[in-house]
Amino acid sequence: MRRFTVLSLVVLGGLQGASAIDVVIPYSTAYGTNPSSPGTGLCGDYWNMGPFYDNSTAWAHAGANPADATFKSTLLDYPNGGIDTLFDGNSLNDWLGIDAGTLMPAAVGSNALETSLWRFRGAISILDAYDQDSGAPGINVTFGLGSDDGSGLRIGGIDVIDNGGDHGFGYIVQRVSFEAAGLYPIDIIAYENFGITGIEWASSIPGGPDSGVPSGTVGVVPTSVLYDCVVPEPGSLLAIGFGVTLLALRRRRR
Ligand SMILES: [Ca+2]
Ligand SMILES: [Ca+2]
Ligand SMILES: [Ca+2]
């Protein structure tokens, strides 16, 4: 009995220690400095596919197969507001709520929610003002990702939250340290297997609605800090950067 107690304490201590360590996002992963105009949300992709039981399989499917539909995600809070989940008999339109009108092709909106895969891509604008902790290095921002079933958050290509698997609605919270202010790539996956489904992406950045977000965060990540996927992937950004450099060199030679 005593041995069990000691072991439990060690396991608990280990978990608390792990969650207290920031995930560091280097500035080298950023697209560059912040845009001057506010963002309008992320790009959403949808596949009528599943079930998935881990994030790597879901991400691999999304990477290898064209989406069945696309939409604009102004707030990653589906279903909208304080309700965490909808029954799978509801339609994709019901679930997307305020963003349903952007679904292309629109006919896909009548699909039921059972066995669905979603991906949300673009960029997030990080300002010095978002720093939660002046005593810790970098710009410290807390993110929470809640889902039924699985979900995952990558920033700058780095795994920040793995809330994967087949499970009821629950949040995982993780603090991040951004090396500097700038525009950082966002990639979020979510999938529904059976029963009920929902996703919410919360943070310590003010301005978004409080849809019942967890401690350490203040609301859903606000639309104004999110930029859609016209922002190039890091690989193509390099290509564009290279092209611009070539142009500059040619101009200089003239
Ligand atoms: Ca909600
Ligand atoms: Ca700090
Ligand atoms: Ca479910």
XYZ file of C-alpha atoms and ligand atoms in Angstrom:
257
model
C 0.000 0.000 0.000
C 2.780 2.390 0.960
C 4.719 1.485 -2.158
C 1.662 2.308 -4.300
C 1.342 5.743 -2.636
C 4.993 6.612 -3.275
C 4.708 5.497 -6.892
C 1.552 7.622 -7.389
C 3.328 10.686 -6.009
C 6.251 10.156 -8.379
C 3.899 9.831 -11.372
C 1.922 12.940 -10.349
C 5.113 14.912 -9.751
C 6.390 13.901 -13.166
C 3.194 15.059 -14.903
C 3.163 18.417 -13.131
C 6.819 18.962 -13.950
C 6.272 18.179 -17.625
C 3.322 20.575 -18.017
C 5.257 23.417 -16.326
C 7.968 23.385 -18.988
C 7.363 25.770 -21.909
C 7.518 24.490 -25.463
C 10.047 26.813 -27.099
C 9.180 28.100 -30.599
C 12.286 29.578 -32.264
C 11.920 32.689 -34.423
C 13.529 30.704 -37.273
C 10.154 28.914 -37.678
C 8.255 32.216 -38.220
C 7.119 33.508 -41.618
C 8.482 36.897 -40.626
C 7.336 40.069 -38.906
C 3.671 40.780 -38.085
C 1.271 42.050 -40.780
C -0.115 45.562 -40.313
C -3.766 44.571 -40.902
C -5.798 42.251 -38.615
C -6.292 38.610 -39.581
C -9.561 37.013 -40.714
C -9.136 33.400 -39.551
C -7.566 30.111 -40.636
C -8.139 27.872 -43.679
C -10.259 24.816 -42.878
C -10.169 21.432 -44.657
C -12.706 18.631 -44.193
C -12.616 14.935 -45.068
C -15.565 12.557 -44.677
C -13.187 9.927 -43.284
C -12.416 7.943 -40.151
C -12.171 6.595 -37.549
C -8.689 7.719 -36.432
C -7.065 6.643 -33.174
C -3.899 8.773 -33.142
C -2.788 12.149 -34.511
C 0.044 10.913 -36.723
C -2.344 8.723 -38.775
C -4.825 11.619 -39.067
C -2.123 14.094 -40.125
C -0.763 11.564 -42.656
C -4.238 11.130 -44.201
C -4.726 14.917 -44.424
C -1.306 15.341 -46.028
C -1.832 12.616 -48.648
C -5.466 13.161 -49.738
C -7.252 16.171 -51.251
C -9.948 17.564 -48.915
C -13.627 16.795 -49.616
C -14.422 20.437 -48.796
C -12.769 23.666 -47.632
C -14.051 26.477 -45.407
C -12.896 29.627 -43.631
C -12.434 29.123 -39.884
C -12.963 32.490 -38.180
C -13.055 30.959 -34.666
C -11.909 27.469 -33.781
C -14.936 26.823 -31.594
C -17.220 24.116 -33.035
C -20.028 23.961 -32.104
C -19.990 27.774 -31.472
C -20.178 29.075 -27.899
C -20.319 27.346 -24.536
C -21.665 24.050 -25.916
C -18.691 21.677 -26.203
C -20.152 18.950 -28.439
C -22.982 17.993 -30.801
C -24.436 14.534 -31.455
C -23.048 12.987 -34.632
C -26.502 12.883 -36.212
C -26.175 16.671 -36.651
C -24.831 18.062 -39.917
C -21.450 19.594 -40.694
C -23.331 22.901 -41.242
C -24.802 22.692 -37.696
C -21.323 22.124 -36.292
C -19.569 24.899 -38.269
C -22.267 27.438 -37.279
C -21.054 30.971 -38.195
C -18.555 29.519 -40.701
C -20.966 27.105 -42.473
C -21.660 29.620 -45.268
C -18.023 29.442 -46.446
C -18.095 25.671 -47.054
C -17.164 24.657 -50.624
C -18.771 22.617 -52.076
C -21.816 23.680 -50.054
C -23.608 20.327 -50.567
C -21.097 18.636 -48.216
C -22.624 20.658 -45.349
C -25.490 18.153 -45.037
C -23.045 15.321 -44.139
C -23.521 13.844 -40.659
C -20.602 14.303 -38.220
C -19.741 10.621 -37.634
C -16.239 9.806 -38.948
C -14.962 13.271 -39.884
C -11.458 14.730 -40.163
C -10.659 18.454 -40.045
C -7.444 20.440 -40.485
C -6.949 24.154 -39.742
C -3.939 25.937 -41.226
C -2.494 29.423 -41.457
C -0.560 31.616 -39.075
C -0.835 33.355 -35.700
C 0.427 36.849 -34.962
C 2.414 37.019 -31.702
C 3.033 40.423 -30.099
C 5.339 41.342 -27.194
C 2.179 42.489 -25.346
C 0.967 38.856 -25.094
C 3.814 37.896 -22.706
C 2.240 36.398 -19.566
C 5.469 36.111 -17.595
C 8.109 38.861 -17.631
C 10.359 36.683 -15.445
C 10.578 33.882 -18.016
C 12.426 34.055 -21.347
C 10.524 34.817 -24.555
C 6.881 35.718 -25.107
C 4.977 33.261 -22.881
C 1.508 32.364 -24.181
C -0.749 29.582 -22.861
C -2.762 27.476 -25.312
C -5.532 24.982 -24.561
C -6.877 22.507 -27.099
C -10.135 20.729 -26.243
C -11.745 18.029 -28.354
C -13.943 14.951 -28.729
C -12.371 12.864 -30.191
C -8.719 13.618 -30.956
C -6.849 16.813 -31.843
C -3.342 18.201 -32.136
C -1.620 21.604 -32.337
C 1.631 22.356 -34.133
C 3.222 25.810 -34.146
C 6.141 26.431 -36.472
C 6.122 22.709 -37.262
C 6.710 21.857 -33.580
C 4.271 19.583 -31.690
C 2.787 21.717 -28.888
C -0.333 19.765 -27.835
C -1.184 16.111 -28.504
C -4.816 15.602 -27.440
C -5.099 12.599 -29.732
C -7.031 9.342 -29.469
C -10.652 8.287 -29.058
C -11.942 10.193 -25.998
C -14.666 12.382 -24.517
C -14.401 16.191 -24.582
C -11.340 17.330 -22.633
C -8.688 20.044 -22.774
C -4.894 19.807 -22.706
C -3.203 23.085 -21.696
C 0.387 23.965 -22.567
C 2.434 27.152 -22.213
C 4.671 28.197 -25.096
C 7.706 30.514 -25.226
C 7.988 32.364 -28.537
C 11.541 33.555 -29.091
C 10.373 36.882 -30.569
C 7.297 38.684 -31.908
C 6.241 37.578 -35.389
C 3.896 35.576 -37.601
C 4.139 31.839 -36.805
C 2.736 28.857 -38.811
C -0.291 27.079 -37.289
C -1.398 23.528 -38.093
C -4.270 21.922 -36.141
C -5.865 18.521 -36.712
C -9.155 17.229 -35.272
C -11.194 14.093 -35.858
C -14.467 12.550 -34.814
C -15.100 8.835 -34.664
C -18.509 8.095 -33.101
C -21.068 9.552 -30.688
C -20.596 13.285 -30.072
C -17.980 15.773 -31.272
C -16.529 19.251 -30.686
C -13.325 21.277 -30.708
C -12.209 24.510 -29.001
C -8.843 26.277 -29.266
C -8.258 28.636 -26.344
C -5.367 30.902 -25.340
C -4.191 33.625 -22.971
C -4.457 36.157 -25.853
C -7.400 38.495 -25.079
C -10.223 39.339 -27.482
C -11.955 36.030 -28.200
C -15.223 34.763 -26.686
C -15.115 32.801 -23.431
C -16.752 29.555 -24.511
C -15.949 27.843 -21.205
C -12.177 27.839 -21.699
C -9.819 26.271 -19.119
C -7.775 27.930 -16.360
C -4.688 29.745 -17.674
C -6.529 30.865 -20.822
C -8.983 33.772 -21.257
C -10.975 32.856 -24.368
C -11.081 31.248 -27.787
C -8.109 32.412 -29.917
C -9.427 35.673 -31.460
C -10.017 35.967 -35.220
C -7.849 39.103 -35.501
C -4.601 37.217 -34.702
C -5.265 34.420 -37.230
C -4.155 34.577 -40.881
C -5.307 32.068 -43.499
C -3.254 29.670 -45.577
C -2.370 32.125 -48.367
C 0.607 32.487 -46.034
C 3.067 30.063 -47.669
C 4.341 26.858 -46.053
C 7.902 27.195 -44.684
C 9.307 25.302 -47.709
C 7.589 27.511 -50.297
C 8.439 30.618 -48.261
C 12.075 29.682 -48.755
C 11.385 29.344 -52.489
C 9.651 32.752 -52.564
C 12.489 34.261 -50.529
C 14.981 32.782 -52.984
C 12.972 34.172 -55.924
C 12.895 37.640 -54.370
C 16.656 37.466 -53.799
C 17.188 36.506 -57.458
C 14.991 39.418 -58.592
C 16.941 41.805 -56.371
C 20.229 40.525 -57.782
C 18.973 40.930 -61.373
C 17.779 44.454 -60.634
C 21.111 45.292 -59.104
C 22.916 44.061 -62.222
C 20.850 46.262 -64.515
Ca -17.929 25.373 -28.200
Ca 8.399 36.228 -20.887
Ca -16.864 11.248 -30.359
